[in-house]
mmCIF file of C-alpha atoms in Angstrom:
data_model
loop_
_atom_site.group_PDB
_atom_site.id
_atom_site.type_symbol
_atom_site.label_atom_id
_atom_site.label_comp_id
_atom_site.label_asym_id
_atom_site.label_seq_id
_atom_site.Cartn_x
_atom_site.Cartn_y
_atom_site.Cartn_z
ATOM 1 C CA UNK A 54 -15.494 -20.068 4.958
ATOM 2 C CA UNK A 55 -13.915 -21.572 7.892
ATOM 3 C CA UNK A 56 -14.389 -24.873 9.937
ATOM 4 C CA UNK A 57 -17.056 -23.297 12.342
ATOM 5 C CA UNK A 58 -19.014 -21.585 10.408
ATOM 6 C CA UNK A 59 -18.777 -24.813 8.092
ATOM 7 C CA UNK A 60 -19.890 -26.523 11.044
ATOM 8 C CA UNK A 61 -22.979 -24.451 11.600
ATOM 9 C CA UNK A 62 -24.398 -24.486 7.551
ATOM 10 C CA UNK A 63 -24.233 -27.928 8.234
ATOM 11 C CA UNK A 64 -26.805 -27.771 11.364
ATOM 12 C CA UNK A 65 -28.752 -25.913 8.816
ATOM 13 C CA UNK A 66 -28.542 -27.998 6.518
ATOM 14 C CA UNK A 67 -30.010 -31.318 8.776
ATOM 15 C CA UNK A 68 -32.564 -29.266 9.059
ATOM 16 C CA UNK A 69 -34.794 -30.777 6.591
ATOM 17 C CA UNK A 70 -33.518 -34.199 7.377
ATOM 18 C CA UNK A 71 -34.837 -33.780 11.141
ATOM 19 C CA UNK A 72 -38.140 -32.906 9.354
ATOM 20 C CA UNK A 73 -39.010 -35.518 6.820
ATOM 21 C CA UNK A 74 -38.083 -38.348 10.046
ATOM 22 C CA UNK A 75 -40.756 -36.146 11.435
ATOM 23 C CA UNK A 76 -43.273 -35.804 9.555
ATOM 24 C CA UNK A 77 -42.936 -38.673 6.351
ATOM 25 C CA UNK A 78 -45.097 -41.849 7.965
ATOM 26 C CA UNK A 79 -42.556 -44.185 7.860
ATOM 27 C CA UNK A 80 -43.062 -47.013 9.217
ATOM 28 C CA UNK A 81 -39.745 -48.360 11.057
ATOM 29 C CA UNK A 82 -42.127 -49.692 13.701
ATOM 30 C CA UNK A 83 -42.293 -48.811 17.579
ATOM 31 C CA UNK A 84 -40.192 -49.160 20.487
ATOM 32 C CA UNK A 85 -41.632 -49.284 24.250
ATOM 33 C CA UNK A 86 -39.097 -48.229 26.384
ATOM 34 C CA UNK A 87 -38.390 -46.480 29.847
ATOM 35 C CA UNK A 88 -42.376 -46.352 30.043
ATOM 36 C CA UNK A 89 -42.526 -44.923 26.999
ATOM 37 C CA UNK A 90 -43.801 -45.963 23.383
ATOM 38 C CA UNK A 91 -41.488 -43.982 20.495
ATOM 39 C CA UNK A 92 -42.114 -44.671 16.478
ATOM 40 C CA UNK A 93 -38.840 -45.981 15.661
ATOM 41 C CA UNK A 94 -38.190 -42.642 13.126
ATOM 42 C CA UNK A 95 -39.483 -40.131 15.613
ATOM 43 C CA UNK A 96 -36.566 -41.588 17.579
ATOM 44 C CA UNK A 97 -34.414 -40.920 14.689
ATOM 45 C CA UNK A 98 -35.241 -37.858 14.187
ATOM 46 C CA UNK A 99 -35.003 -37.100 18.198
ATOM 47 C CA UNK A 100 -31.245 -37.709 18.154
ATOM 48 C CA UNK A 101 -30.797 -36.362 14.339
ATOM 49 C CA UNK A 102 -31.756 -32.989 16.353
ATOM 50 C CA UNK A 103 -29.649 -33.962 19.536
ATOM 51 C CA UNK A 104 -26.570 -34.251 17.653
ATOM 52 C CA UNK A 105 -27.236 -31.499 15.155
ATOM 53 C CA UNK A 106 -28.011 -29.225 18.440
ATOM 54 C CA UNK A 107 -24.598 -30.004 19.973
ATOM 55 C CA UNK A 108 -22.810 -28.865 16.742
ATOM 56 C CA UNK A 109 -23.920 -25.500 18.441
ATOM 57 C CA UNK A 110 -21.379 -25.943 21.700
ATOM 58 C CA UNK A 111 -18.985 -27.711 18.340
ATOM 59 C CA UNK A 112 -18.710 -25.391 16.279
ATOM 60 C CA UNK A 113 -18.392 -22.005 19.688
ATOM 61 C CA UNK A 114 -15.631 -24.370 20.959
ATOM 62 C CA UNK A 115 -13.750 -24.436 17.642
ATOM 63 C CA UNK A 116 -13.813 -21.053 17.160
ATOM 64 C CA UNK A 117 -12.548 -19.152 20.425
ATOM 65 C CA UNK A 118 -10.341 -22.130 20.375
ATOM 66 C CA UNK A 119 -8.311 -21.418 17.302
ATOM 67 C CA UNK A 120 -9.702 -17.267 17.098
ATOM 68 C CA UNK A 121 -11.622 -17.577 14.051
ATOM 69 C CA UNK A 122 -14.906 -15.951 15.699
ATOM 70 C CA UNK A 123 -16.032 -13.890 12.678
ATOM 71 C CA UNK A 124 -18.841 -11.217 11.978
ATOM 72 C CA UNK A 125 -20.493 -14.046 9.465
ATOM 73 C CA UNK A 126 -20.115 -16.493 12.495
ATOM 74 C CA UNK A 127 -21.970 -14.149 14.926
ATOM 75 C CA UNK A 128 -24.729 -13.623 12.396
ATOM 76 C CA UNK A 129 -24.963 -17.316 10.890
ATOM 77 C CA UNK A 130 -24.868 -19.695 14.781
ATOM 78 C CA UNK A 131 -27.729 -17.772 16.478
ATOM 79 C CA UNK A 132 -29.898 -18.032 12.710
ATOM 80 C CA UNK A 133 -29.062 -22.504 12.542
ATOM 81 C CA UNK A 134 -29.996 -21.554 16.471
ATOM 82 C CA UNK A 135 -33.499 -20.126 15.005
ATOM 83 C CA UNK A 136 -33.644 -22.370 12.175
ATOM 84 C CA UNK A 137 -33.699 -26.045 13.504
ATOM 85 C CA UNK A 138 -35.336 -24.484 16.687
ATOM 86 C CA UNK A 139 -38.393 -23.332 14.966
ATOM 87 C CA UNK A 140 -38.248 -26.423 12.633
ATOM 88 C CA UNK A 141 -38.870 -28.840 15.774
ATOM 89 C CA UNK A 142 -41.413 -26.570 17.835
ATOM 90 C CA UNK A 143 -43.633 -26.671 14.601
ATOM 91 C CA UNK A 144 -43.630 -30.616 14.175
ATOM 92 C CA UNK A 145 -43.933 -30.691 18.496
ATOM 93 C CA UNK A 146 -47.049 -29.010 17.499
ATOM 94 C CA UNK A 147 -48.129 -31.127 14.173
ATOM 95 C CA UNK A 148 -47.045 -34.083 16.552
ATOM 96 C CA UNK A 149 -49.533 -32.769 19.219
ATOM 97 C CA UNK A 150 -46.939 -32.470 21.805
ATOM 98 C CA UNK A 151 -46.153 -28.809 22.418
ATOM 99 C CA UNK A 152 -48.636 -26.392 23.506
ATOM 100 C CA UNK A 153 -49.431 -24.188 20.571
ATOM 101 C CA UNK A 154 -49.159 -20.705 22.171
ATOM 102 C CA UNK A 155 -45.996 -21.569 24.101
ATOM 103 C CA UNK A 156 -44.424 -22.131 20.229
ATOM 104 C CA UNK A 157 -45.379 -18.644 19.002
ATOM 105 C CA UNK A 158 -44.373 -17.220 22.421
ATOM 106 C CA UNK A 159 -40.883 -19.049 21.586
ATOM 107 C CA UNK A 160 -40.889 -18.205 17.534
ATOM 108 C CA UNK A 161 -42.180 -14.593 18.267
ATOM 109 C CA UNK A 162 -39.219 -14.095 20.347
ATOM 110 C CA UNK A 163 -36.900 -15.445 17.789
ATOM 111 C CA UNK A 164 -38.248 -13.328 15.638
ATOM 112 C CA UNK A 165 -37.911 -10.339 17.258
ATOM 113 C CA UNK A 166 -34.161 -10.860 18.484
ATOM 114 C CA UNK A 167 -33.753 -11.728 14.745
ATOM 115 C CA UNK A 168 -35.308 -7.833 13.672
ATOM 116 C CA UNK A 169 -33.109 -6.284 16.554
ATOM 117 C CA UNK A 170 -29.536 -7.708 15.354
ATOM 118 C CA UNK A 171 -29.927 -6.687 11.310
ATOM 119 C CA UNK A 172 -30.932 -3.131 12.600
ATOM 120 C CA UNK A 173 -27.988 -3.093 15.139
ATOM 121 C CA UNK A 174 -25.636 -4.817 12.101
ATOM 122 C CA UNK A 175 -27.991 -1.804 10.144
ATOM 123 C CA UNK A 176 -25.444 0.033 12.400
ATOM 124 C CA UNK A 177 -22.044 -1.558 12.506
ATOM 125 C CA UNK A 178 -23.360 -3.696 15.617
ATOM 126 C CA UNK A 179 -22.893 -7.350 14.988
ATOM 127 C CA UNK A 180 -24.312 -8.855 18.393
ATOM 128 C CA UNK A 181 -22.612 -12.300 19.769
ATOM 129 C CA UNK A 182 -25.296 -14.017 21.897
ATOM 130 C CA UNK A 183 -24.655 -13.540 25.385
ATOM 131 C CA UNK A 184 -25.045 -16.116 28.234
ATOM 132 C CA UNK A 185 -28.259 -15.521 28.730
ATOM 133 C CA UNK A 186 -29.140 -16.665 25.658
ATOM 134 C CA UNK A 187 -26.607 -19.142 25.178
ATOM 135 C CA UNK A 188 -28.979 -20.986 28.594
ATOM 136 C CA UNK A 189 -32.134 -19.902 26.253
ATOM 137 C CA UNK A 190 -30.918 -21.870 23.605
ATOM 138 C CA UNK A 191 -29.979 -24.749 25.968
ATOM 139 C CA UNK A 192 -32.660 -25.110 27.950
ATOM 140 C CA UNK A 193 -35.085 -25.351 24.563
ATOM 141 C CA UNK A 194 -32.709 -28.119 23.266
ATOM 142 C CA UNK A 195 -33.631 -29.898 26.217
ATOM 143 C CA UNK A 196 -36.976 -29.537 26.089
ATOM 144 C CA UNK A 197 -37.434 -30.639 22.833
ATOM 145 C CA UNK A 198 -35.140 -33.854 22.775
ATOM 146 C CA UNK A 199 -37.047 -34.110 25.797
ATOM 147 C CA UNK A 200 -40.374 -34.007 24.455
ATOM 148 C CA UNK A 201 -39.261 -35.748 20.485
ATOM 149 C CA UNK A 202 -38.355 -38.887 23.140
ATOM 150 C CA UNK A 203 -41.515 -38.216 24.517
ATOM 151 C CA UNK A 204 -40.203 -38.148 28.173
ATOM 152 C CA UNK A 205 -37.611 -40.799 28.406
ATOM 153 C CA UNK A 206 -36.092 -41.671 30.810
ATOM 154 C CA UNK A 207 -37.771 -39.657 33.017
ATOM 155 C CA UNK A 208 -41.739 -40.825 31.750
ATOM 156 C CA UNK A 209 -40.501 -44.368 33.587
ATOM 157 C CA UNK A 210 -40.942 -43.032 37.029
ATOM 158 C CA UNK A 211 -43.854 -40.806 36.504
ATOM 159 C CA UNK A 212 -41.532 -37.071 36.607
ATOM 160 C CA UNK A 213 -43.005 -34.924 33.673
ATOM 161 C CA UNK A 214 -39.612 -33.467 32.674
ATOM 162 C CA UNK A 215 -39.940 -31.955 28.803
ATOM 163 C CA UNK A 216 -43.458 -30.341 30.150
ATOM 164 C CA UNK A 217 -40.810 -28.836 32.778
ATOM 165 C CA UNK A 218 -38.377 -28.316 31.150
ATOM 166 C CA UNK A 219 -40.754 -26.078 28.182
ATOM 167 C CA UNK A 220 -42.461 -23.916 31.001
ATOM 168 C CA UNK A 221 -38.160 -23.720 31.532
ATOM 169 C CA UNK A 222 -37.093 -22.890 28.007
ATOM 170 C CA UNK A 223 -40.127 -20.234 28.157
ATOM 171 C CA UNK A 224 -39.071 -18.570 31.024
ATOM 172 C CA UNK A 225 -35.463 -18.289 29.652
ATOM 173 C CA UNK A 226 -37.098 -17.527 26.020
ATOM 174 C CA UNK A 227 -39.217 -14.187 27.640
ATOM 175 C CA UNK A 228 -36.454 -13.635 30.088
ATOM 176 C CA UNK A 229 -33.367 -12.951 27.536
ATOM 177 C CA UNK A 230 -35.409 -11.689 24.164
ATOM 178 C CA UNK A 231 -36.340 -8.278 26.530
ATOM 179 C CA UNK A 232 -32.773 -8.650 27.516
ATOM 180 C CA UNK A 233 -31.759 -8.045 24.284
ATOM 181 C CA UNK A 234 -34.198 -5.207 23.818
ATOM 182 C CA UNK A 235 -33.186 -3.226 27.215
ATOM 183 C CA UNK A 236 -29.325 -3.689 27.030
ATOM 184 C CA UNK A 237 -29.427 -2.539 23.065
ATOM 185 C CA UNK A 238 -32.891 -0.259 23.775
ATOM 186 C CA UNK A 239 -30.515 2.728 22.363
ATOM 187 C CA UNK A 240 -30.479 1.668 19.248
ATOM 188 C CA UNK A 241 -34.007 3.462 19.286
ATOM 189 C CA UNK A 242 -33.782 6.089 20.816
ATOM 190 C CA UNK A 243 -31.831 7.469 18.124
ATOM 191 C CA UNK A 244 -33.118 6.245 14.674
ATOM 192 C CA UNK A 245 -35.336 8.359 12.757
#
C-alpha cells in the first residue's frame, strides 16, 4: 500500500463523512452569499467533496512522479472516483438539485465501464483512465461542486453555471463510456 493508494483509500473513507454532513439535518444555520442561500452543514459537505475530489489529482501526481503506478492503483483510483461521484449525485437527487434521469445515466455508465474493466482484468488487462475519462471525471466534479454550493458565486449574476456543467458532465460521461466500449470492443468478439 504505497502513498498514492493510501490517498485513494482516504478518498473512499471521506464518503461517509460527506454523506453525514449532507443528509443529517444539522441545525448549524444558513448563510446568504453571492445571491444564494446555503446551509452551513451543506457548505461543509461541499468543501469536503471538493477536497476529496482534489485527492484524485494528488494521488495521480505522486504515482507518476515517484513511479508508484500499480495495478492496484489503476483499479482503486477510478473506483474511488465512481463511489464519490455516485454518492454525491444521489445526494443531489435527494436534495432535488439534480434530475434523477441524468443521475441514472451517469451512474449506469460508471457501472458499465466498471464491468468492462472487470472483464478486461479477467483476461489480464488493466485499463487506466484515458484523457476523455479524466475530462469526464473533472466535469462531473465541477458540476457536483457547483450544485452542492447552490450555484455560488454564479447565482449572483444569474448564470445557471451548475446546470450547464451538469449537462456538460452528462455529455462527457456518455461520450467517454462509448469510447471505452468502442476501444475495447475486441474483448466481446473473442469471448465465448
